[in-house]
mmCIF file of C-alpha atoms in Angstrom:
data_model
loop_
_atom_site.group_PDB
_atom_site.id
_atom_site.type_symbol
_atom_site.label_atom_id
_atom_site.label_comp_id
_atom_site.label_asym_id
_atom_site.label_seq_id
_atom_site.Cartn_x
_atom_site.Cartn_y
_atom_site.Cartn_z
ATOM 1 C CA UNK A 1 28.282 -18.367 -7.618
ATOM 2 C CA UNK A 2 30.027 -21.765 -7.548
ATOM 3 C CA UNK A 3 28.106 -22.917 -9.917
ATOM 4 C CA UNK A 4 28.704 -19.939 -12.825
ATOM 5 C CA UNK A 5 32.320 -20.496 -12.682
ATOM 6 C CA UNK A 6 32.379 -24.632 -13.122
ATOM 7 C CA UNK A 7 29.486 -23.728 -17.097
ATOM 8 C CA UNK A 8 32.172 -20.915 -17.415
ATOM 9 C CA UNK A 9 34.832 -23.518 -16.731
ATOM 10 C CA UNK A 10 32.630 -26.343 -19.137
ATOM 11 C CA UNK A 11 31.819 -23.633 -21.716
ATOM 12 C CA UNK A 12 34.839 -22.674 -22.003
ATOM 13 C CA UNK A 13 36.309 -25.859 -21.815
ATOM 14 C CA UNK A 14 33.914 -26.890 -25.073
ATOM 15 C CA UNK A 15 35.049 -24.056 -27.386
ATOM 16 C CA UNK A 16 38.669 -25.308 -26.505
ATOM 17 C CA UNK A 17 38.430 -27.971 -27.923
ATOM 18 C CA UNK A 18 36.127 -27.287 -30.770
ATOM 19 C CA UNK A 19 38.088 -24.431 -32.118
ATOM 20 C CA UNK A 20 41.134 -27.776 -32.009
ATOM 21 C CA UNK A 21 39.687 -29.550 -33.859
ATOM 22 C CA UNK A 22 38.343 -27.599 -36.455
ATOM 23 C CA UNK A 23 41.729 -25.829 -36.969
ATOM 24 C CA UNK A 24 43.417 -29.363 -37.778
ATOM 25 C CA UNK A 25 40.841 -30.662 -39.665
ATOM 26 C CA UNK A 26 41.154 -27.483 -40.964
ATOM 27 C CA UNK A 27 44.880 -28.063 -41.603
ATOM 28 C CA UNK A 28 45.202 -31.478 -43.375
ATOM 29 C CA UNK A 29 46.595 -30.353 -47.171
ATOM 30 C CA UNK A 30 43.737 -30.784 -49.865
ATOM 31 C CA UNK A 31 46.060 -33.359 -52.373
ATOM 32 C CA UNK A 32 43.979 -31.908 -55.349
ATOM 33 C CA UNK A 33 45.645 -28.957 -55.223
ATOM 34 C CA UNK A 34 48.385 -30.298 -57.082
ATOM 35 C CA UNK A 35 46.040 -31.549 -59.746
ATOM 36 C CA UNK A 36 48.059 -31.014 -63.158
ATOM 37 C CA UNK A 37 51.041 -30.536 -61.622
ATOM 38 C CA UNK A 38 54.819 -31.949 -63.844
ATOM 39 C CA UNK A 39 56.863 -34.096 -62.258
ATOM 40 C CA UNK A 40 59.814 -31.676 -62.539
ATOM 41 C CA UNK A 41 58.164 -29.742 -59.942
ATOM 42 C CA UNK A 42 60.178 -29.990 -57.909
ATOM 43 C CA UNK A 43 58.752 -28.947 -54.824
ATOM 44 C CA UNK A 44 55.159 -29.064 -55.224
ATOM 45 C CA UNK A 45 56.533 -33.560 -56.308
ATOM 46 C CA UNK A 46 57.934 -32.719 -52.914
ATOM 47 C CA UNK A 47 54.369 -31.671 -51.022
ATOM 48 C CA UNK A 48 52.305 -34.454 -52.575
ATOM 49 C CA UNK A 49 54.867 -37.558 -51.730
ATOM 50 C CA UNK A 50 55.310 -35.558 -47.858
ATOM 51 C CA UNK A 51 50.912 -36.214 -47.946
ATOM 52 C CA UNK A 52 51.496 -40.117 -49.241
ATOM 53 C CA UNK A 53 51.976 -43.099 -47.005
ATOM 54 C CA UNK A 54 55.574 -43.462 -45.199
ATOM 55 C CA UNK A 55 55.991 -39.783 -45.603
ATOM 56 C CA UNK A 56 58.241 -40.161 -42.567
ATOM 57 C CA UNK A 57 60.237 -43.049 -43.432
ATOM 58 C CA UNK A 58 60.928 -41.344 -46.695
ATOM 59 C CA UNK A 59 65.033 -41.375 -47.279
ATOM 60 C CA UNK A 60 64.865 -39.424 -50.466
ATOM 61 C CA UNK A 61 63.110 -38.452 -54.037
ATOM 62 C CA UNK A 62 64.188 -38.472 -56.627
ATOM 63 C CA UNK A 63 62.473 -36.970 -60.531
ATOM 64 C CA UNK A 64 64.128 -37.855 -63.733
ATOM 65 C CA UNK A 65 62.874 -35.414 -65.939
ATOM 66 C CA UNK A 66 66.228 -35.413 -68.612
ATOM 67 C CA UNK A 67 64.180 -36.978 -71.025
ATOM 68 C CA UNK A 68 60.864 -38.876 -71.775
ATOM 69 C CA UNK A 69 59.392 -41.004 -70.379
ATOM 70 C CA UNK A 70 59.111 -39.416 -67.173
ATOM 71 C CA UNK A 71 59.750 -40.452 -63.461
ATOM 72 C CA UNK A 72 60.342 -40.869 -59.568
ATOM 73 C CA UNK A 73 62.322 -42.765 -57.168
ATOM 74 C CA UNK A 74 60.899 -43.171 -53.632
ATOM 75 C CA UNK A 75 63.605 -44.162 -51.772
ATOM 76 C CA UNK A 76 62.604 -45.432 -47.892
ATOM 77 C CA UNK A 77 64.378 -46.450 -45.118
ATOM 78 C CA UNK A 78 64.119 -48.568 -42.453
ATOM 79 C CA UNK A 79 60.411 -50.278 -43.109
ATOM 80 C CA UNK A 80 60.584 -54.149 -42.453
ATOM 81 C CA UNK A 81 59.149 -55.168 -45.405
ATOM 82 C CA UNK A 82 58.465 -58.824 -44.930
ATOM 83 C CA UNK A 83 56.655 -58.465 -41.822
ATOM 84 C CA UNK A 84 54.521 -56.197 -44.102
ATOM 85 C CA UNK A 85 54.808 -57.243 -47.580
ATOM 86 C CA UNK A 86 50.809 -57.046 -47.829
ATOM 87 C CA UNK A 87 50.816 -52.964 -46.190
ATOM 88 C CA UNK A 88 53.736 -51.916 -48.711
ATOM 89 C CA UNK A 89 52.172 -53.546 -51.920
ATOM 90 C CA UNK A 90 49.309 -51.252 -51.115
ATOM 91 C CA UNK A 91 51.532 -48.759 -50.346
ATOM 92 C CA UNK A 92 52.782 -49.271 -53.982
ATOM 93 C CA UNK A 93 49.060 -49.042 -54.852
ATOM 94 C CA UNK A 94 47.603 -45.775 -52.838
ATOM 95 C CA UNK A 95 50.167 -43.594 -53.137
ATOM 96 C CA UNK A 96 50.864 -44.424 -57.046
ATOM 97 C CA UNK A 97 47.156 -43.510 -58.124
ATOM 98 C CA UNK A 98 48.132 -40.280 -56.374
ATOM 99 C CA UNK A 99 50.921 -39.150 -58.146
ATOM 100 C CA UNK A 100 49.973 -40.187 -61.542
ATOM 101 C CA UNK A 101 46.028 -39.137 -61.037
ATOM 102 C CA UNK A 102 47.539 -35.336 -60.014
ATOM 103 C CA UNK A 103 50.950 -35.144 -61.796
ATOM 104 C CA UNK A 104 50.219 -34.857 -65.427
ATOM 105 C CA UNK A 105 53.488 -36.741 -67.089
ATOM 106 C CA UNK A 106 54.685 -39.053 -65.311
ATOM 107 C CA UNK A 107 55.420 -41.904 -66.753
ATOM 108 C CA UNK A 108 56.714 -44.168 -64.052
ATOM 109 C CA UNK A 109 57.470 -44.380 -60.174
ATOM 110 C CA UNK A 110 60.093 -46.388 -58.391
ATOM 111 C CA UNK A 111 59.060 -47.065 -54.804
ATOM 112 C CA UNK A 112 62.483 -49.373 -52.943
ATOM 113 C CA UNK A 113 62.344 -50.220 -49.979
ATOM 114 C CA UNK A 114 65.029 -52.178 -48.142
ATOM 115 C CA UNK A 115 65.181 -55.356 -49.832
ATOM 116 C CA UNK A 116 63.076 -54.663 -52.375
ATOM 117 C CA UNK A 117 61.713 -52.332 -54.721
ATOM 118 C CA UNK A 118 58.566 -51.666 -57.086
ATOM 119 C CA UNK A 119 58.502 -49.974 -60.570
ATOM 120 C CA UNK A 120 54.815 -48.670 -61.880
ATOM 121 C CA UNK A 121 53.732 -47.534 -64.954
ATOM 122 C CA UNK A 122 50.829 -45.413 -65.807
ATOM 123 C CA UNK A 123 49.936 -47.840 -68.609
ATOM 124 C CA UNK A 124 49.910 -50.318 -66.109
ATOM 125 C CA UNK A 125 48.059 -49.235 -63.264
ATOM 126 C CA UNK A 126 44.769 -47.511 -65.121
ATOM 127 C CA UNK A 127 45.407 -50.899 -67.122
ATOM 128 C CA UNK A 128 44.370 -52.453 -63.983
ATOM 129 C CA UNK A 129 41.829 -49.463 -62.779
ATOM 130 C CA UNK A 130 40.464 -50.325 -66.166
ATOM 131 C CA UNK A 131 40.870 -46.111 -65.546
ATOM 132 C CA UNK A 132 42.649 -43.169 -66.362
ATOM 133 C CA UNK A 133 43.728 -41.699 -63.765
ATOM 134 C CA UNK A 134 43.746 -37.962 -64.252
ATOM 135 C CA UNK A 135 39.718 -37.211 -64.465
ATOM 136 C CA UNK A 136 39.680 -37.785 -61.182
ATOM 137 C CA UNK A 137 38.880 -34.385 -59.021
ATOM 138 C CA UNK A 138 38.923 -34.505 -55.725
ATOM 139 C CA UNK A 139 40.272 -37.066 -53.012
ATOM 140 C CA UNK A 140 37.005 -38.916 -51.931
ATOM 141 C CA UNK A 141 36.485 -40.661 -55.623
ATOM 142 C CA UNK A 142 40.314 -41.481 -55.773
ATOM 143 C CA UNK A 143 40.526 -43.290 -52.956
ATOM 144 C CA UNK A 144 37.058 -44.528 -53.156
ATOM 145 C CA UNK A 145 38.128 -46.111 -56.182
ATOM 146 C CA UNK A 146 41.642 -47.656 -53.770
ATOM 147 C CA UNK A 147 39.666 -48.927 -52.201
ATOM 148 C CA UNK A 148 37.227 -51.560 -53.791
ATOM 149 C CA UNK A 149 40.460 -53.077 -55.815
ATOM 150 C CA UNK A 150 42.714 -53.484 -52.853
ATOM 151 C CA UNK A 151 39.823 -55.133 -51.288
ATOM 152 C CA UNK A 152 40.709 -58.399 -53.013
ATOM 153 C CA UNK A 153 43.513 -60.161 -52.540
ATOM 154 C CA UNK A 154 44.659 -61.875 -55.315
ATOM 155 C CA UNK A 155 43.768 -58.433 -57.698
ATOM 156 C CA UNK A 156 46.378 -56.382 -55.606
ATOM 157 C CA UNK A 157 48.796 -60.352 -56.742
ATOM 158 C CA UNK A 158 47.778 -59.660 -60.023
ATOM 159 C CA UNK A 159 48.377 -56.803 -60.493
ATOM 160 C CA UNK A 160 52.666 -57.576 -58.806
ATOM 161 C CA UNK A 161 52.436 -60.488 -61.169
ATOM 162 C CA UNK A 162 51.277 -58.846 -63.997
#
């Protein structure tokens, strides 16, 4: 009887573990459900940004939609950019890449950190990648492109010195 009880408890524990793993995997948002969005759609832009790097430190999102060129301003708080300059630059590249790939009519994005500011245009980043971002259809391919370009610190520095 004791063996049967141990087996039942083990089986139930395994089932609970597998169920919780599958639920957490399913709860991850597929960012490409927002592909072909517009910068004027506040909730969609917010949903995208909430899935990107440093979303917890985001203080404010401003959408510039009154006249072209259209843009997004992302203001972050409480990030010590002096100690993680490389990480901040990688975040700017990664987040702007996703935003340009998913939002049709955004022309520029400004990232404001407590003591640094970076502005990126669609034209500049596509030239840096030598690739149009609106042609991507899934996260995996876009992440692969980003990682290939982030491998070299020299390449990243060139992007910010253009």
